[in-house]
Amino acid sequence: MPNDTAPPDGGLRGPDTAPPGEVLDRAVEQAVNEALGESLDAHMAKLKSPRPGPRWRDRTLELLQLPGVREHVREAVREYVGHEQEGPGPHPIDPHARGHVWAMALAGGPSVLEDLLAVVRHAGWVTRRCWDPAVANAAIGAIGAIDRPETLEALRGLEKELNYPGARKQIESALQAAAERRGITPGQLVERGVPAHGLGPDGSLTREVGRYQAVLAIEDPRTVRLTFTGDVGHRLLRTVPAALKDGHADEVKELKALAKEVRGTLADERARVEGLLTAGRDWPYAEWCRHYRDHPITGVVTRGLIWEFEGRDGVWRAATPAEEALVTVDGNALSLPDAGARVRLWHPIRATAPQVRAWRAFVTENEMVQPFKQAFREIYLLTPAEEETGVYSNRFAAHIVRYGHLYALFKERGWQSNHLGRHSDGYDGRARGLFAEGEWRACFFHEPAEEDFTYTPAHAATDQVRFERRNGRRWAEVPLAEVPAVVFSEAMRDVDLFVAVTSIAADPAWADRGEHRHLAYWRETTFGELTASAEVRRDALARILPRTRIAGRCSLDGRYLVVRGDLRTYRIHLGSANILMEPDDSYLCVVASRKKGPGKVFLPFEDERLALILSKAFLLAADGAITDETILRQIERGAR
């Protein structure tokens, strides 16, 4: 029996028999055609840039008033996000997707921010399902146009997730647009939008969960802890009590998720405030108190740092916040400034050598946990060789580094770089780091260290460092002498870190590999002259060692920490942490255990190499108690 509802050959279904979605689409198209004289897709395809112009925006706002258009746009975007794709390539609705994304942003709605974030993650190669940077960039711009408090947090989250070329530029533009709407700078926008996550002024939050009291607290600039106190003995528990795992599982899960969010925000704030070292910004004292000292999360970072306060006489005086007071380096209280007095972040490059030494002593003696290295921060000044080369520095050139570690460290420090490998732009590496809130850029050049690699080189050779200044939307190379001293110092500090951490000279077992490749470099560098970071490490050891139980067995001699054991005397290089044994300078290979450290010795800043040197010093000072046969054989062989 024939189907009475079947359409004629080549015809469309009638409105009474078409699926509901098709009826809606057809009605939308008819309304749009009447209003525009063209199809909705044709209008959407006219948007060919990350941000719409006034005419396209106005026409779209008119269309969104038509029945069904908002729903149609939202479904088109969700269909785009739901499209599975095996690898990179254009999306089937790519010509229209950018327009649909902005149309949905203009339409608004309670879920618009979540929908746009899903577009970015899908198109921006975060989920590995699609690669469509044009649509991702449009979605980033659309997120920036949403005037909500959570928009800023969303953009900052994307800054960490996305790693494709151009993503940072789009996020910066979105932040700039959001700041301009509020009549403030992007820096002010960010600092005023730091979430508090419901924490109190002291950086903690307390909740009753069953018979227990749960406390989420920021203990120091790097530690967020969730603890529980029960009604039996009021014992403090650092793990979830068994009684809460079943009956209150959802509440515990919520608290753990909150703790993770707080840790993320705390880490973001450490990085953001450290970036202010090159920004040259200052704040009225009242504004600084509100957004820095008194913020539940930023305040924990702020109170671990040294700041400068301008007095009525125009003199800047350094102090660190302590409760309601400001404490100077000599331990006295600094008079609280007027509300309009200026505050800025202290940098050792602006201080005298005696002032720097005094603050280092203050940090060490008071066991002050700084969120990042500030009092002991390295300073890099222009050298005569760099004055001669003019536009580039060779200070960190010709090092052999482990490329995988180097590339990961670029990302960790916020630098962007192309990836070395056997592809069109993979033979010349350029890592770029932004400073002074994006006004300056340092470029660190590197290349594969070998020719016989397969897809990605195992090692890279370092080259020049150059500097550029922003000129509108372009960058212009600048002579080193014109780079602000603090920008030059901070950029070279990052490059020193890249080289020091990833250089094969830091591998104590390199010489035992049985291959001669790069062995000359390893021998020359592993016990070479100290870099600025190693010099700071030397100064820190001079302050730390007298407070340890091995003080009587240790001394500093040039580039070495000398440790007197019962069997032999050892010289630990302060740069590479590698060891020579007296009297013949024979090499001692000690591969550090990750489980062992210098115990409860206070370290004034986080430095894996410093901790490693101290660990080796403690081990060798008691060399008579060493049981590791591989170490003992080396010691005894040299002693004979």
XYZ file of C-alpha atoms in Angstrom:
640
model
C 0.000 0.000 0.000
C 1.517 3.328 -1.024
C 2.566 5.814 1.671
C 0.177 8.787 1.422
C 2.682 10.996 3.241
C 5.567 10.369 0.845
C 6.503 13.497 -1.140
C 6.428 13.540 -4.910
C 9.647 12.556 -6.695
C 12.198 15.321 -6.155
C 9.837 17.282 -3.901
C 10.044 18.360 -0.227
C 7.937 16.985 2.591
C 4.878 18.968 3.452
C 4.825 20.981 6.694
C 2.442 18.465 8.260
C 4.820 15.535 7.682
C 8.329 17.079 8.030
C 10.315 16.470 11.205
C 9.984 19.309 13.777
C 13.593 20.448 13.234
C 13.058 20.847 9.497
C 9.853 22.843 10.026
C 11.761 25.194 12.366
C 14.672 25.584 9.922
C 12.364 26.263 6.999
C 10.426 28.866 8.991
C 13.655 30.538 10.041
C 14.977 30.639 6.481
C 11.743 32.137 5.206
C 11.762 34.879 7.867
C 15.435 35.641 7.250
C 14.973 35.773 3.477
C 12.145 38.247 3.890
C 14.248 40.434 6.178
C 17.589 40.179 4.341
C 16.835 39.082 0.848
C 19.387 36.271 1.353
C 19.772 33.064 3.325
C 20.950 32.930 6.949
C 24.044 30.949 5.927
C 24.905 33.566 3.312
C 24.741 36.266 5.978
C 26.852 34.229 8.424
C 29.484 33.559 5.761
C 30.023 37.313 5.324
C 31.884 37.429 8.645
C 35.480 36.794 7.605
C 37.405 38.204 10.586
C 37.652 37.300 14.299
C 35.404 40.262 15.192
C 32.377 41.637 13.343
C 32.048 45.161 12.025
C 29.173 47.462 13.097
C 27.029 46.731 10.025
C 27.205 42.936 10.358
C 26.591 43.206 14.104
C 23.528 45.454 13.680
C 21.986 43.211 11.012
C 22.573 40.149 13.189
C 20.936 41.790 16.197
C 17.891 42.493 14.021
C 17.796 38.870 12.841
C 17.968 37.578 16.408
C 14.615 39.221 17.073
C 12.938 36.952 14.495
C 11.189 33.854 15.863
C 13.382 30.741 15.881
C 16.656 32.407 14.863
C 18.232 32.240 18.328
C 17.403 28.555 18.650
C 18.678 27.847 15.142
C 22.005 29.605 15.843
C 22.501 27.818 19.152
C 21.830 24.412 17.595
C 24.216 25.133 14.705
C 27.018 25.947 17.167
C 26.351 22.863 19.257
C 26.343 20.737 16.111
C 29.769 22.195 15.266
C 31.132 21.302 18.708
C 29.655 17.809 18.551
C 31.242 17.024 15.187
C 33.881 14.288 15.558
C 36.942 14.514 13.352
C 39.922 12.184 13.147
C 42.600 14.806 12.574
C 43.223 18.416 11.565
C 41.243 19.791 8.665
C 38.451 22.203 7.725
C 35.095 21.720 9.390
C 32.092 21.000 7.125
C 30.295 24.209 8.197
C 33.484 26.294 8.531
C 32.293 29.062 6.130
C 29.385 29.817 8.459
C 30.696 28.759 11.874
C 32.400 32.051 12.675
C 29.162 33.932 12.053
C 27.110 31.461 14.078
C 29.547 31.815 16.991
C 29.210 35.589 17.111
C 25.467 35.438 16.561
C 25.150 33.173 19.602
C 27.315 35.581 21.645
C 25.094 38.493 20.625
C 21.997 36.469 21.493
C 23.258 35.902 25.030
C 21.595 33.478 27.373
C 22.574 31.674 30.578
C 24.730 29.047 28.845
C 26.435 31.241 26.232
C 29.801 31.369 28.026
C 29.928 27.575 28.434
C 28.938 27.089 24.780
C 31.649 29.460 23.549
C 34.292 27.793 25.723
C 33.270 24.472 24.178
C 33.795 25.976 20.714
C 37.305 27.198 21.621
C 38.310 23.840 23.071
C 36.931 22.011 20.043
C 38.316 24.306 17.337
C 41.486 25.321 19.159
C 42.950 21.800 19.144
C 42.539 21.280 22.890
C 40.242 18.263 22.578
C 42.193 16.949 19.555
C 38.958 16.558 17.598
C 39.135 19.534 15.267
C 41.618 22.188 14.189
C 39.927 25.393 13.102
C 41.851 28.420 14.436
C 39.635 30.912 12.599
C 36.597 29.729 14.548
C 38.566 29.432 17.809
C 39.751 33.036 17.445
C 36.195 34.213 16.777
C 34.966 32.406 19.884
C 37.735 33.980 22.007
C 36.719 37.425 20.779
C 33.078 36.633 21.450
C 33.895 35.547 25.013
C 35.674 38.862 25.572
C 32.515 40.682 24.476
C 30.419 39.060 27.214
C 30.107 41.514 30.098
C 30.105 39.111 33.046
C 32.440 38.744 36.055
C 33.323 35.150 35.107
C 34.464 36.176 31.601
C 37.905 37.197 32.825
C 38.456 33.915 34.635
C 37.432 32.050 31.473
C 39.934 33.974 29.328
C 42.752 33.398 31.803
C 41.942 29.701 31.810
C 42.124 29.578 28.008
C 45.508 31.310 28.131
C 46.885 28.234 29.887
C 45.041 25.689 27.716
C 45.744 26.990 24.221
C 49.108 26.695 22.554
C 48.474 27.386 18.871
C 50.047 30.445 17.191
C 47.857 33.499 17.579
C 45.890 32.300 20.611
C 47.670 34.626 23.030
C 47.174 37.579 20.674
C 43.427 36.927 20.477
C 43.149 36.616 24.265
C 45.086 39.866 24.731
C 42.732 41.620 22.298
C 39.704 40.240 24.152
C 41.097 41.469 27.485
C 41.864 44.861 25.951
C 38.285 45.190 24.681
C 36.849 44.148 28.054
C 39.090 46.667 29.857
C 38.140 49.498 27.510
C 34.453 48.890 28.220
C 35.203 49.517 31.903
C 37.531 52.447 31.326
C 40.559 50.726 32.897
C 43.751 49.052 31.692
C 43.969 45.298 31.015
C 46.264 44.993 34.044
C 43.675 46.627 36.285
C 40.974 44.413 34.803
C 42.909 41.270 35.684
C 43.819 42.282 39.235
C 40.233 43.317 40.005
C 38.832 40.071 38.680
C 40.806 37.597 40.791
C 38.221 35.198 42.309
C 38.136 34.819 46.090
C 36.416 31.393 45.936
C 34.491 32.227 49.116
C 37.617 32.370 51.292
C 37.784 34.715 54.247
C 40.313 37.571 54.650
C 42.806 35.122 56.196
C 42.671 32.852 53.132
C 40.604 30.106 54.717
C 37.104 28.647 54.620
C 35.356 26.489 57.241
C 32.400 24.148 56.652
C 30.561 21.643 58.803
C 30.453 18.239 57.119
C 28.624 15.646 59.169
C 30.297 15.427 62.601
C 33.456 17.036 61.252
C 34.673 20.539 60.621
C 36.416 20.903 57.275
C 38.941 23.716 56.849
C 40.319 24.766 53.470
C 43.274 27.084 54.038
C 46.175 28.639 52.157
C 49.083 27.895 54.476
C 51.775 29.726 52.487
C 52.219 31.085 48.937
C 52.587 27.529 47.574
C 50.453 25.351 49.851
C 46.671 24.876 49.962
C 45.471 22.264 52.429
C 42.127 20.649 53.221
C 41.897 19.289 56.782
C 39.197 17.793 58.982
C 38.668 18.017 62.742
C 36.367 15.479 64.378
C 34.368 15.613 67.573
C 36.421 12.803 69.115
C 39.634 14.199 70.538
C 39.514 17.089 68.056
C 42.392 15.505 66.194
C 43.469 17.249 62.973
C 43.172 14.924 59.965
C 44.833 15.587 56.616
C 42.905 12.824 54.870
C 39.169 12.405 54.447
C 37.696 10.568 57.466
C 36.158 7.210 56.596
C 32.819 8.336 58.057
C 32.542 11.061 55.395
C 33.422 8.952 52.357
C 29.978 7.389 52.163
C 27.432 9.600 53.873
C 28.888 12.930 52.675
C 30.710 11.995 49.484
C 29.199 14.844 47.428
C 30.186 17.482 49.975
C 33.732 16.125 50.171
C 33.965 16.035 46.372
C 32.833 19.664 46.233
C 35.478 20.692 48.782
C 38.221 18.862 46.896
C 37.170 20.566 43.672
C 37.228 23.927 45.444
C 40.717 23.212 46.808
C 41.884 22.471 43.254
C 40.419 25.772 42.029
C 42.125 27.697 44.846
C 45.470 26.043 44.025
C 45.040 27.068 40.404
C 44.217 30.672 41.269
C 47.113 30.828 43.732
C 49.525 29.576 41.055
C 48.105 32.092 38.555
C 48.589 34.920 41.036
C 52.181 33.932 41.767
C 52.937 34.059 38.043
C 50.971 37.265 37.465
C 52.555 39.194 40.327
C 56.018 37.982 39.301
C 55.287 39.385 35.842
C 54.712 42.791 37.448
C 58.466 43.011 38.114
C 58.914 44.314 34.557
C 55.620 46.198 34.267
C 56.792 49.417 35.905
C 53.385 49.816 37.554
C 52.508 51.443 40.844
C 49.250 51.775 42.787
C 47.649 54.221 45.208
C 48.090 52.719 48.667
C 44.318 52.291 49.255
C 43.890 50.507 45.915
C 46.909 48.293 46.613
C 45.433 47.317 49.978
C 42.085 46.449 48.420
C 43.304 44.386 45.454
C 46.580 43.036 46.832
C 47.215 43.052 50.578
C 43.645 42.301 51.687
C 42.569 39.870 48.953
C 42.117 36.315 50.342
C 44.389 34.777 47.695
C 46.477 37.588 46.226
C 47.111 38.754 49.787
C 48.977 35.538 50.623
C 51.309 36.229 47.689
C 51.583 39.930 48.550
C 52.523 39.400 52.189
C 55.462 37.198 51.195
C 57.060 39.951 49.120
C 59.011 43.177 49.528
C 57.298 46.373 48.348
C 58.309 50.006 48.093
C 56.234 52.860 49.490
C 56.631 56.485 48.479
C 56.814 58.911 51.372
C 55.717 62.548 51.440
C 59.339 63.494 50.794
C 59.270 61.567 47.505
C 61.648 58.869 48.779
C 60.754 55.208 48.151
C 61.238 52.974 51.209
C 61.165 49.163 51.129
C 59.064 47.116 53.555
C 57.113 43.880 53.724
C 53.467 43.631 54.913
C 52.935 41.928 58.280
C 49.367 41.881 59.593
C 48.415 45.572 59.860
C 52.003 46.867 59.774
C 54.764 47.402 57.251
C 58.113 46.024 58.429
C 61.406 47.436 57.138
C 64.616 45.460 56.661
C 65.859 46.445 60.124
C 62.703 45.080 61.736
C 61.100 48.436 62.482
C 57.615 49.515 61.497
C 57.214 51.856 58.552
C 54.594 54.558 59.030
C 51.469 53.661 57.089
C 51.271 55.812 53.937
C 48.390 58.079 53.008
C 45.622 56.511 50.918
C 46.958 58.174 47.758
C 50.632 57.396 48.323
C 52.173 55.197 45.642
C 53.212 51.540 46.060
C 55.384 49.451 43.734
C 56.953 45.996 43.740
C 60.595 45.926 44.880
C 63.236 44.667 42.452
C 66.907 44.243 43.434
C 68.051 45.977 40.241
C 66.875 49.277 41.778
C 68.536 48.599 45.146
C 72.116 49.024 46.305
C 74.304 45.982 47.044
C 74.120 46.580 50.853
C 70.311 46.813 50.648
C 70.116 43.542 48.726
C 72.392 41.802 51.235
C 70.284 43.128 54.114
C 67.041 41.839 52.599
C 68.599 38.437 51.908
C 69.621 38.239 55.548
C 66.087 39.289 56.608
C 64.442 36.584 54.462
C 66.823 33.882 55.717
C 66.768 34.785 59.425
C 62.976 35.154 59.513
C 62.474 32.050 57.335
C 60.256 34.153 55.100
C 58.598 32.004 52.418
C 58.537 34.110 49.277
C 56.121 33.137 46.474
C 58.955 33.507 43.976
C 62.643 34.401 44.151
C 62.759 38.112 44.940
C 65.374 38.974 47.585
C 67.731 36.397 46.045
C 66.774 37.291 42.487
C 69.561 37.280 39.917
C 70.493 40.508 38.132
C 71.776 40.517 34.543
C 73.459 43.693 33.337
C 74.674 44.488 29.844
C 78.246 43.252 29.290
C 80.972 44.882 27.151
C 80.646 41.994 24.682
C 76.917 42.708 24.314
C 77.571 46.419 23.883
C 79.869 45.474 21.019
C 77.457 43.073 19.277
C 74.760 45.749 19.611
C 71.515 44.008 18.732
C 72.094 40.481 20.033
C 73.596 38.628 22.978
C 75.702 35.482 22.729
C 75.853 35.045 26.498
C 73.897 31.785 26.422
C 74.873 30.586 22.939
C 76.590 27.295 22.053
C 75.049 25.182 24.817
C 73.803 21.658 24.182
C 70.419 21.126 25.816
C 67.831 18.365 26.042
C 65.247 19.591 23.584
C 62.139 17.941 25.043
C 62.835 19.466 28.457
C 63.621 22.838 26.880
C 60.339 22.951 24.950
C 58.373 22.002 28.076
C 60.143 24.717 30.066
C 59.257 27.295 27.420
C 55.590 26.543 27.979
C 55.957 26.487 31.761
C 57.481 29.990 31.756
C 54.894 31.354 29.301
C 57.179 31.552 26.262
C 55.881 30.531 22.835
C 58.031 28.651 20.355
C 57.782 26.695 17.138
C 58.616 23.012 17.487
C 61.884 21.708 16.053
C 61.593 18.737 13.715
C 61.654 17.542 10.142
C 59.076 19.969 8.777
C 59.192 23.272 6.917
C 59.862 25.567 9.893
C 61.442 22.970 12.185
C 65.138 23.663 11.619
C 65.315 27.135 13.173
C 63.767 27.551 16.618
C 62.554 30.906 17.931
C 61.176 31.088 21.436
C 59.485 34.368 22.338
C 58.700 35.706 25.788
C 56.632 38.815 26.560
C 57.641 41.337 29.218
C 56.415 44.677 30.589
C 52.771 43.645 30.049
C 53.395 42.797 26.412
C 55.328 45.913 25.379
C 58.655 44.078 25.011
C 59.551 40.705 23.551
C 62.717 38.627 23.910
C 63.627 36.099 21.180
C 65.797 33.089 22.018
C 67.169 31.286 18.963
C 68.030 27.574 18.915
C 68.377 24.749 16.411
C 68.792 20.931 16.272
C 72.175 19.892 17.669
C 72.410 16.833 15.391
C 71.538 16.132 11.783
C 70.672 12.449 12.205
C 67.429 12.818 14.158
C 64.156 11.248 13.023
C 61.122 13.439 13.708
C 62.106 15.493 16.781
C 65.740 16.146 17.811
C 66.884 14.815 21.179
C 69.180 17.795 21.683
C 69.285 21.411 20.592
C 72.080 23.957 20.330
C 71.378 27.422 21.737
C 72.117 30.663 19.901
C 71.451 34.403 20.145
C 69.005 36.410 22.258
C 67.449 39.491 20.639
C 64.849 42.031 21.777
C 61.854 43.654 20.094
C 59.509 46.466 21.103
C 55.835 46.578 20.200
C 55.027 49.133 17.521
C 51.277 49.092 17.073
C 50.494 45.610 15.762
C 54.058 44.973 14.684
C 57.372 44.361 16.426
C 60.600 46.287 15.825
C 64.039 44.968 16.752
C 65.821 47.206 19.259
C 69.522 47.534 20.223
C 70.292 45.962 23.585
C 71.355 49.320 25.031
C 67.786 50.645 24.535
C 66.085 47.769 26.373
C 64.985 48.784 29.900
C 67.403 47.325 32.443
C 64.713 45.373 34.306
C 63.296 43.894 31.061
C 66.772 42.846 29.907
C 67.546 41.321 33.295
C 64.293 39.359 33.571
C 64.499 38.029 30.016
C 68.123 36.918 30.419
C 67.171 35.331 33.738
C 64.616 33.162 31.929
C 67.151 32.176 29.268
C 69.703 31.321 31.966
C 67.056 29.111 33.576
C 66.329 27.374 30.262
C 69.997 26.580 29.718
C 70.892 25.696 33.312
C 67.999 23.265 33.756
C 68.180 21.541 30.376
C 71.917 21.556 29.605
C 73.536 18.135 29.357
C 76.227 19.567 31.685
C 73.765 19.000 34.535
C 73.641 15.256 33.794
C 76.167 13.596 36.154
C 76.130 10.347 34.150
C 76.732 11.879 30.712
C 80.444 10.983 30.614
C 79.644 7.322 31.376
C 77.391 6.809 28.341
C 80.172 5.467 26.179
C 79.556 7.963 23.373
C 81.760 10.902 22.469
C 79.050 13.159 21.042
C 79.064 16.501 22.904
C 81.529 15.100 25.465
C 83.924 18.037 24.984
C 81.077 20.473 25.721
C 80.090 18.482 28.818
C 83.657 18.503 30.200
C 84.113 22.204 29.533
C 80.781 23.314 30.954
C 80.128 21.019 33.883
C 82.845 22.652 36.022
C 82.941 26.035 34.249
C 82.508 29.608 35.452
C 79.401 30.350 37.486
C 76.386 32.021 35.929
C 74.364 34.676 37.749
C 71.956 32.040 39.080
C 74.856 29.987 40.447
C 76.329 33.103 42.099
C 73.015 33.652 43.888
C 73.074 29.988 44.907
C 76.531 30.574 46.411
C 75.254 33.527 48.436
C 72.301 31.483 49.677
C 74.597 28.635 50.768
C 76.773 31.091 52.687
C 73.686 31.960 54.759
C 72.202 28.465 55.008
C 75.241 26.322 55.859
C 76.025 27.909 59.276
C 72.529 26.860 60.389
C 73.077 23.175 59.532
C 74.679 20.294 61.435
C 77.352 19.879 58.718
C 78.538 23.509 58.949
C 81.906 22.453 60.397
C 82.605 20.192 57.407
C 81.734 22.696 54.682
C 83.314 25.772 53.125
C 82.849 27.775 49.954
C 85.784 28.061 47.582
C 85.156 30.001 44.382
C 82.761 28.027 42.229
C 82.663 25.023 44.606
C 81.155 23.910 47.884
C 83.962 21.960 49.604
C 82.778 19.116 51.856
C 85.179 17.261 54.164
C 84.154 13.663 54.698
C 85.860 10.916 56.707
C 87.127 9.155 53.583
C 87.829 12.044 51.222
C 87.260 15.738 50.553
C 84.759 16.685 47.822
C 84.186 19.735 45.640
C 80.575 20.235 44.492
C 80.207 22.632 41.573
C 77.626 25.330 42.377
C 76.351 25.423 38.808
C 76.035 21.808 37.697
C 76.068 20.159 41.181
C 78.648 17.689 39.837
C 81.438 16.487 42.137
C 85.234 16.312 42.030
C 87.258 14.463 44.691
C 90.526 15.708 46.149
C 93.451 15.436 45.790
C 93.410 14.310 42.133
C 90.114 15.941 41.017
C 88.705 12.552 40.010
C 85.051 12.662 39.083
C 82.390 11.239 41.401
C 79.092 10.333 39.782
C 76.198 10.555 42.248
C 72.719 10.312 40.762
C 70.365 11.943 43.228
C 67.413 10.078 44.655
C 64.131 11.899 44.244
C 63.041 10.769 47.681
C 65.958 12.323 49.527
C 66.517 15.997 50.188
C 68.332 18.236 52.633
C 65.809 17.389 55.348
C 64.238 20.281 57.245
C 66.800 22.863 56.166
C 65.047 26.147 55.326
C 65.645 27.223 51.720
C 64.972 30.918 51.015
C 63.705 30.147 47.503
C 62.666 27.171 45.388
C 65.693 25.835 43.501
C 66.073 22.153 42.661
C 69.800 22.579 42.048
C 70.314 24.200 45.465
C 68.401 21.373 47.141
C 70.457 18.841 45.156
C 73.764 20.420 46.223
C 72.709 20.353 49.862
C 71.570 16.739 49.573
C 74.953 15.729 48.167
C 76.728 17.736 50.866
C 74.841 15.923 53.646
C 75.582 12.580 51.987
C 79.317 13.214 51.532
C 79.864 14.802 54.932
C 78.930 11.384 56.340
C 80.654 9.360 53.620
C 81.614 6.693 56.165
C 77.953 5.760 56.391
C 77.401 5.415 52.619
C 76.232 1.918 51.678
C 75.712 2.402 47.917
C 78.351 0.192 46.292
C 78.576 2.227 43.086
C 79.480 5.357 45.082
C 81.831 3.532 47.460
C 83.795 1.952 44.613
C 84.427 5.374 43.085
C 85.531 6.859 46.417
C 87.781 3.950 47.356
C 89.335 3.699 43.893
C 90.433 7.317 44.053
C 91.573 7.053 47.672
C 94.004 4.267 46.772
